[in-house]
PDB file of C-alpha atoms and ligand atoms in Angstrom:
ATOM      1  CA  MET A   1      90.062  80.877  63.969  1.00  0.00           C
ATOM      2  CA  ARG A   2      89.235  79.945  67.539  1.00  0.00           C
ATOM      3  CA  VAL A   3      85.889  79.473  69.419  1.00  0.00           C
ATOM      4  CA  ILE A   4      85.131  80.654  73.007  1.00  0.00           C
ATOM      5  CA  VAL A   5      82.146  80.924  75.048  1.00  0.00           C
ATOM      6  CA  GLY A   6      81.654  84.221  76.720  1.00  0.00           C
ATOM      7  CA  ASP A   7      80.370  87.758  76.585  1.00  0.00           C
ATOM      8  CA  ILE A   8      81.725  89.566  73.353  1.00  0.00           C
ATOM      9  CA  THR A   9      81.839  93.087  75.200  1.00  0.00           C
ATOM     10  CA  THR A  10      84.575  91.809  77.696  1.00  0.00           C
ATOM     11  CA  LEU A  11      86.799  90.755  75.017  1.00  0.00           C
ATOM     12  CA  ASP A  12      90.304  92.480  74.545  1.00  0.00           C
ATOM     13  CA  VAL A  13      90.446  92.348  70.855  1.00  0.00           C
ATOM     14  CA  ASP A  14      91.118  95.138  68.258  1.00  0.00           C
ATOM     15  CA  ALA A  15      87.365  94.877  66.925  1.00  0.00           C
ATOM     16  CA  ILE A  16      84.089  93.096  67.805  1.00  0.00           C
ATOM     17  CA  VAL A  17      81.209  92.646  65.649  1.00  0.00           C
ATOM     18  CA  ASN A  18      77.746  93.501  66.459  1.00  0.00           C
ATOM     19  CA  ALA A  19      74.515  91.797  65.227  1.00  0.00           C
ATOM     20  CA  ALA A  20      72.509  94.745  64.851  1.00  0.00           C
ATOM     21  CA  ASN A  21      69.435  95.755  62.919  1.00  0.00           C
ATOM     22  CA  GLU A  22      69.049  97.876  59.911  1.00  0.00           C
ATOM     23  CA  ALA A  23      68.273 101.126  62.062  1.00  0.00           C
ATOM     24  CA  LEU A  24      71.565 100.652  63.917  1.00  0.00           C
ATOM     25  CA  LEU A  25      70.007 102.332  66.893  1.00  0.00           C
ATOM     26  CA  GLY A  26      70.272  99.254  69.406  1.00  0.00           C
ATOM     27  CA  GLY A  27      68.059  96.621  70.665  1.00  0.00           C
ATOM     28  CA  GLY A  28      68.186  93.475  72.444  1.00  0.00           C
ATOM     29  CA  GLY A  29      70.475  90.719  72.577  1.00  0.00           C
ATOM     30  CA  VAL A  30      74.158  91.249  71.966  1.00  0.00           C
ATOM     31  CA  ASP A  31      73.108  94.479  70.306  1.00  0.00           C
ATOM     32  CA  GLY A  32      71.958  95.874  73.454  1.00  0.00           C
ATOM     33  CA  ALA A  33      74.841  94.452  75.472  1.00  0.00           C
ATOM     34  CA  ILE A  34      77.309  96.254  73.214  1.00  0.00           C
ATOM     35  CA  HIS A  35      75.491  99.365  73.547  1.00  0.00           C
ATOM     36  CA  ARG A  36      75.112  99.027  77.285  1.00  0.00           C
ATOM     37  CA  ALA A  37      78.999  98.476  77.791  1.00  0.00           C
ATOM     38  CA  ALA A  38      79.906 100.963  75.330  1.00  0.00           C
ATOM     39  CA  GLY A  39      78.051 103.773  76.616  1.00  0.00           C
ATOM     40  CA  PRO A  40      75.706 106.421  74.987  1.00  0.00           C
ATOM     41  CA  GLU A  41      78.390 107.955  72.890  1.00  0.00           C
ATOM     42  CA  LEU A  42      78.088 104.650  70.410  1.00  0.00           C
ATOM     43  CA  LEU A  43      74.217 105.280  70.004  1.00  0.00           C
ATOM     44  CA  GLU A  44      75.165 108.902  69.149  1.00  0.00           C
ATOM     45  CA  GLU A  45      78.010 107.738  66.295  1.00  0.00           C
ATOM     46  CA  CYS A  46      75.348 105.014  65.097  1.00  0.00           C
ATOM     47  CA  ARG A  47      72.580 107.754  64.556  1.00  0.00           C
ATOM     48  CA  ALA A  48      74.894 109.588  62.252  1.00  0.00           C
ATOM     49  CA  LEU A  49      75.479 106.447  60.218  1.00  0.00           C
ATOM     50  CA  GLY A  50      71.936 106.553  58.898  1.00  0.00           C
ATOM     51  CA  GLY A  51      71.121 102.703  59.109  1.00  0.00           C
ATOM     52  CA  CYS A  52      72.793  99.724  57.329  1.00  0.00           C
ATOM     53  CA  PRO A  53      71.011  97.459  55.048  1.00  0.00           C
ATOM     54  CA  THR A  54      70.987  93.519  55.771  1.00  0.00           C
ATOM     55  CA  GLY A  55      74.212  91.790  54.720  1.00  0.00           C
ATOM     56  CA  GLU A  56      76.586  95.370  54.819  1.00  0.00           C
ATOM     57  CA  ALA A  57      78.773  96.334  57.605  1.00  0.00           C
ATOM     58  CA  ARG A  58      79.420  99.545  59.145  1.00  0.00           C
ATOM     59  CA  VAL A  59      82.374 100.768  61.671  1.00  0.00           C
ATOM     60  CA  THR A  60      82.505 102.948  65.016  1.00  0.00           C
ATOM     61  CA  SER A  61      84.813 103.262  67.612  1.00  0.00           C
ATOM     62  CA  GLY A  62      84.262 100.898  70.626  1.00  0.00           C
ATOM     63  CA  HIS A  63      84.273 103.848  73.012  1.00  0.00           C
ATOM     64  CA  ARG A  64      84.047 102.544  76.623  1.00  0.00           C
ATOM     65  CA  LEU A  65      84.617  98.868  75.482  1.00  0.00           C
ATOM     66  CA  PRO A  66      88.169  97.262  75.408  1.00  0.00           C
ATOM     67  CA  ALA A  67      87.690  96.893  71.611  1.00  0.00           C
ATOM     68  CA  LYS A  68      88.872  99.805  69.641  1.00  0.00           C
ATOM     69  CA  TRP A  69      86.154  99.375  67.058  1.00  0.00           C
ATOM     70  CA  VAL A  70      82.830  97.909  66.557  1.00  0.00           C
ATOM     71  CA  ILE A  71      81.814  96.213  63.182  1.00  0.00           C
ATOM     72  CA  HIS A  72      78.070  96.563  62.932  1.00  0.00           C
ATOM     73  CA  THR A  73      76.437  94.271  60.799  1.00  0.00           C
ATOM     74  CA  VAL A  74      72.791  93.113  59.980  1.00  0.00           C
ATOM     75  CA  GLY A  75      72.160  89.454  59.810  1.00  0.00           C
ATOM     76  CA  PRO A  76      69.030  87.968  57.951  1.00  0.00           C
ATOM     77  CA  VAL A  77      65.734  87.092  59.587  1.00  0.00           C
ATOM     78  CA  TRP A  78      65.448  83.418  59.193  1.00  0.00           C
ATOM     79  CA  LYS A  79      62.198  82.507  56.934  1.00  0.00           C
ATOM     80  CA  GLY A  80      63.081  78.872  56.324  1.00  0.00           C
ATOM     81  CA  GLY A  81      65.848  79.175  54.079  1.00  0.00           C
ATOM     82  CA  THR A  82      64.800  79.706  50.833  1.00  0.00           C
ATOM     83  CA  ALA A  83      64.766  83.690  51.009  1.00  0.00           C
ATOM     84  CA  GLY A  84      68.514  84.110  50.603  1.00  0.00           C
ATOM     85  CA  GLU A  85      69.371  83.821  54.058  1.00  0.00           C
ATOM     86  CA  PRO A  86      72.591  81.735  53.626  1.00  0.00           C
ATOM     87  CA  ASP A  87      73.866  84.510  50.942  1.00  0.00           C
ATOM     88  CA  LEU A  88      72.927  87.287  53.298  1.00  0.00           C
ATOM     89  CA  LEU A  89      74.421  85.943  56.308  1.00  0.00           C
ATOM     90  CA  ALA A  90      77.994  84.958  54.484  1.00  0.00           C
ATOM     91  CA  ALA A  91      77.877  88.519  53.317  1.00  0.00           C
ATOM     92  CA  CYS A  92      77.809  89.642  56.955  1.00  0.00           C
ATOM     93  CA  TYR A  93      81.177  87.768  57.608  1.00  0.00           C
ATOM     94  CA  ARG A  94      82.461  88.626  54.381  1.00  0.00           C
ATOM     95  CA  ASN A  95      82.247  92.209  54.644  1.00  0.00           C
ATOM     96  CA  ALA A  96      83.056  92.513  58.234  1.00  0.00           C
ATOM     97  CA  MET A  97      86.199  90.788  57.401  1.00  0.00           C
ATOM     98  CA  ALA A  98      86.575  93.537  54.714  1.00  0.00           C
ATOM     99  CA  GLU A  99      86.139  96.219  57.220  1.00  0.00           C
ATOM    100  CA  ALA A 100      88.788  94.577  59.463  1.00  0.00           C
ATOM    101  CA  ARG A 101      91.241  94.334  57.032  1.00  0.00           C
ATOM    102  CA  ARG A 102      90.561  98.126  56.145  1.00  0.00           C
ATOM    103  CA  LEU A 103      91.218  99.281  59.735  1.00  0.00           C
ATOM    104  CA  GLY A 104      94.237  97.242  60.051  1.00  0.00           C
ATOM    105  CA  ALA A 105      92.656  95.049  62.956  1.00  0.00           C
ATOM    106  CA  ALA A 106      94.863  92.176  63.998  1.00  0.00           C
ATOM    107  CA  SER A 107      91.972  90.413  66.197  1.00  0.00           C
ATOM    108  CA  LEU A 108      88.545  90.528  65.316  1.00  0.00           C
ATOM    109  CA  ALA A 109      85.763  88.611  67.246  1.00  0.00           C
ATOM    110  CA  PHE A 110      82.244  87.619  65.723  1.00  0.00           C
ATOM    111  CA  PRO A 111      78.984  86.672  67.757  1.00  0.00           C
ATOM    112  CA  ALA A 112      76.757  83.860  66.246  1.00  0.00           C
ATOM    113  CA  ILE A 113      74.903  86.450  64.145  1.00  0.00           C
ATOM    114  CA  SER A 114      71.360  85.960  63.380  1.00  0.00           C
ATOM    115  CA  THR A 115      70.958  82.996  65.961  1.00  0.00           C
ATOM    116  CA  GLY A 116      69.004  84.595  68.466  1.00  0.00           C
ATOM    117  CA  VAL A 117      66.102  87.080  67.778  1.00  0.00           C
ATOM    118  CA  TYR A 118      66.471  86.539  63.864  1.00  0.00           C
ATOM    119  CA  GLY A 119      65.940  82.836  64.668  1.00  0.00           C
ATOM    120  CA  TYR A 120      68.671  81.547  62.062  1.00  0.00           C
ATOM    121  CA  PRO A 121      69.061  77.625  63.036  1.00  0.00           C
ATOM    122  CA  ALA A 122      72.261  77.745  65.333  1.00  0.00           C
ATOM    123  CA  ASP A 123      73.996  74.848  63.247  1.00  0.00           C
ATOM    124  CA  LEU A 124      73.262  75.830  59.817  1.00  0.00           C
ATOM    125  CA  ALA A 125      74.512  79.456  60.966  1.00  0.00           C
ATOM    126  CA  ALA A 126      77.945  78.081  62.310  1.00  0.00           C
ATOM    127  CA  ARG A 127      78.389  76.401  58.852  1.00  0.00           C
ATOM    128  CA  VAL A 128      78.186  79.649  57.227  1.00  0.00           C
ATOM    129  CA  ALA A 129      80.372  81.679  59.716  1.00  0.00           C
ATOM    130  CA  VAL A 130      83.164  79.266  59.607  1.00  0.00           C
ATOM    131  CA  ARG A 131      83.059  78.795  56.033  1.00  0.00           C
ATOM    132  CA  SER A 132      82.925  82.412  55.214  1.00  0.00           C
ATOM    133  CA  VAL A 133      85.557  83.508  57.709  1.00  0.00           C
ATOM    134  CA  ALA A 134      87.905  80.455  56.362  1.00  0.00           C
ATOM    135  CA  LYS A 135      87.500  81.693  52.788  1.00  0.00           C
ATOM    136  CA  ALA A 136      88.291  85.255  53.950  1.00  0.00           C
ATOM    137  CA  LEU A 137      91.463  84.269  55.499  1.00  0.00           C
ATOM    138  CA  ARG A 138      92.491  81.850  52.938  1.00  0.00           C
ATOM    139  CA  GLY A 139      95.594  83.527  50.842  1.00  0.00           C
ATOM    140  CA  ASN A 140      95.132  86.380  53.319  1.00  0.00           C
ATOM    141  CA  PRO A 141      95.866  85.431  56.916  1.00  0.00           C
ATOM    142  CA  GLY A 142      97.214  87.637  59.608  1.00  0.00           C
ATOM    143  CA  ILE A 143      93.711  88.298  61.443  1.00  0.00           C
ATOM    144  CA  GLU A 144      92.850  86.309  64.560  1.00  0.00           C
ATOM    145  CA  VAL A 145      89.371  85.543  64.522  1.00  0.00           C
ATOM    146  CA  VAL A 146      87.551  84.526  67.592  1.00  0.00           C
ATOM    147  CA  PHE A 147      83.994  83.144  67.459  1.00  0.00           C
ATOM    148  CA  CYS A 148      82.480  84.219  70.606  1.00  0.00           C
ATOM    149  CA  CYS A 149      79.652  81.963  71.302  1.00  0.00           C
ATOM    150  CA  PHE A 150      76.898  82.683  74.323  1.00  0.00           C
ATOM    151  CA  SER A 151      76.257  78.997  74.892  1.00  0.00           C
ATOM    152  CA  GLU A 152      78.267  75.582  74.836  1.00  0.00           C
ATOM    153  CA  ASP A 153      75.964  74.255  72.075  1.00  0.00           C
ATOM    154  CA  SER A 154      76.746  77.418  69.799  1.00  0.00           C
ATOM    155  CA  ALA A 155      80.325  76.758  70.509  1.00  0.00           C
ATOM    156  CA  ALA A 156      80.014  72.871  69.783  1.00  0.00           C
ATOM    157  CA  HIS A 157      78.388  73.744  66.394  1.00  0.00           C
ATOM    158  CA  HIS A 158      81.273  76.065  65.549  1.00  0.00           C
ATOM    159  CA  ARG A 159      83.849  73.433  66.358  1.00  0.00           C
ATOM    160  CA  ALA A 160      82.335  70.777  64.372  1.00  0.00           C
ATOM    161  CA  GLU A 161      82.396  72.992  61.425  1.00  0.00           C
ATOM    162  CA  MET A 162      85.991  73.852  62.038  1.00  0.00           C
ATOM    163  CA  GLU A 163      86.704  69.995  62.375  1.00  0.00           C
ATOM    164  CA  GLU A 164      84.955  69.418  59.015  1.00  0.00           C
ATOM    165  CA  LEU A 165      86.806  71.874  57.221  1.00  0.00           C
TER     166      LEU A 165
HETATM  167  N1  AR6 B   1      78.033  88.055  73.814  1.00  0.00           N
HETATM  168  C1  AR6 B   1      78.157  87.353  72.861  1.00  0.00           C
HETATM  169  N2  AR6 B   1      77.096  86.918  72.299  1.00  0.00           N
HETATM  170  C2  AR6 B   1      75.865  86.919  72.615  1.00  0.00           C
HETATM  171  C3  AR6 B   1      75.653  88.013  73.773  1.00  0.00           C
HETATM  172  C4  AR6 B   1      76.800  88.601  74.519  1.00  0.00           C
HETATM  173  N3  AR6 B   1      77.000  89.531  75.400  1.00  0.00           N
HETATM  174  N4  AR6 B   1      74.454  88.346  74.245  1.00  0.00           N
HETATM  175  C5  AR6 B   1      73.713  87.530  73.205  1.00  0.00           C
HETATM  176  N5  AR6 B   1      74.723  86.717  72.470  1.00  0.00           N
HETATM  177  P1  AR6 B   1      70.984  88.218  69.187  1.00  0.00           P
HETATM  178  P2  AR6 B   1      70.169  88.462  66.307  1.00  0.00           P
HETATM  179  C6  AR6 B   1      74.197  85.708  71.300  1.00  0.00           C
HETATM  180  O1  AR6 B   1      69.685  88.121  69.315  1.00  0.00           O
HETATM  181  O2  AR6 B   1      69.725  87.162  66.244  1.00  0.00           O
HETATM  182  C7  AR6 B   1      68.665  92.757  68.338  1.00  0.00           C
HETATM  183  O3  AR6 B   1      67.803  93.256  69.310  1.00  0.00           O
HETATM  184  C8  AR6 B   1      72.922  85.243  71.388  1.00  0.00           C
HETATM  185  O4  AR6 B   1      72.813  84.230  72.257  1.00  0.00           O
HETATM  186  O5  AR6 B   1      71.776  89.394  69.764  1.00  0.00           O
HETATM  187  O6  AR6 B   1      71.317  88.642  64.843  1.00  0.00           O
HETATM  188  C9  AR6 B   1      69.111  93.430  67.419  1.00  0.00           C
HETATM  189  O7  AR6 B   1      68.906  94.841  67.282  1.00  0.00           O
HETATM  190  C10 AR6 B   1      72.916  84.658  69.877  1.00  0.00           C
HETATM  191  O8  AR6 B   1      73.660  83.308  69.962  1.00  0.00           O
HETATM  192  O9  AR6 B   1      71.182  88.779  67.510  1.00  0.00           O
HETATM  193  C11 AR6 B   1      68.401  93.072  66.251  1.00  0.00           C
HETATM  194  O10 AR6 B   1      67.185  93.531  66.246  1.00  0.00           O
HETATM  195  C12 AR6 B   1      73.714  85.596  69.185  1.00  0.00           C
HETATM  196  O11 AR6 B   1      74.638  86.565  70.215  1.00  0.00           O
HETATM  197  C13 AR6 B   1      68.212  91.692  66.409  1.00  0.00           C
HETATM  198  O12 AR6 B   1      68.309  91.365  67.923  1.00  0.00           O
HETATM  199  C14 AR6 B   1      72.883  86.432  68.274  1.00  0.00           C
HETATM  200  O13 AR6 B   1      71.566  86.820  68.771  1.00  0.00           O
HETATM  201  C15 AR6 B   1      69.230  90.945  65.697  1.00  0.00           C
HETATM  202  O14 AR6 B   1      69.003  89.391  65.983  1.00  0.00           O
END
């Protein structure tokens, strides 16, 4: 696992993860950036998927992105932390890792799911992210995982969690 600060749409990895919504029809934030960079064919492919429940993951091609695949997942909306948000966020990371393995991806990049529009506190989300990915890699390594943060603050939270582990 490693942490970088940057734009996930530019990364030359096998797969990138999208922090989407249940409709899978695009939106703002990282979702908007991925759709812009991948081109309109991504939206067409997403339309055929018929949505994705919170915590689950769906795969499309990367189209015009450097990445071969986009793994779309839907993070929880933060409602104070007692509405199952940590388990749903952990499910996003676990299910995206499972899809990456199924695809045979050797490298995978995650954005900080739910920490933008969906309001999940960045420190708490980083804890779930690092722990869930570490758990998925334990006993089954072989995927290089990049936490592609959009701010130094977000990166610092991920680094701190990795050190604590
Ligand atoms: N590369 C990497 N990270 C990014 C990028 C980028 N190009 N752009 C933003 N981020 P958000 P959410 C960071 O709001 O909270 C959308 O409208 C951003 O700074 O994209 O899961 C969807 O359609 C933040 O740290 O996703 C949904 O409706 C992180 O990505 C909703 O937002 C996630 O922020 C999902 O909300």
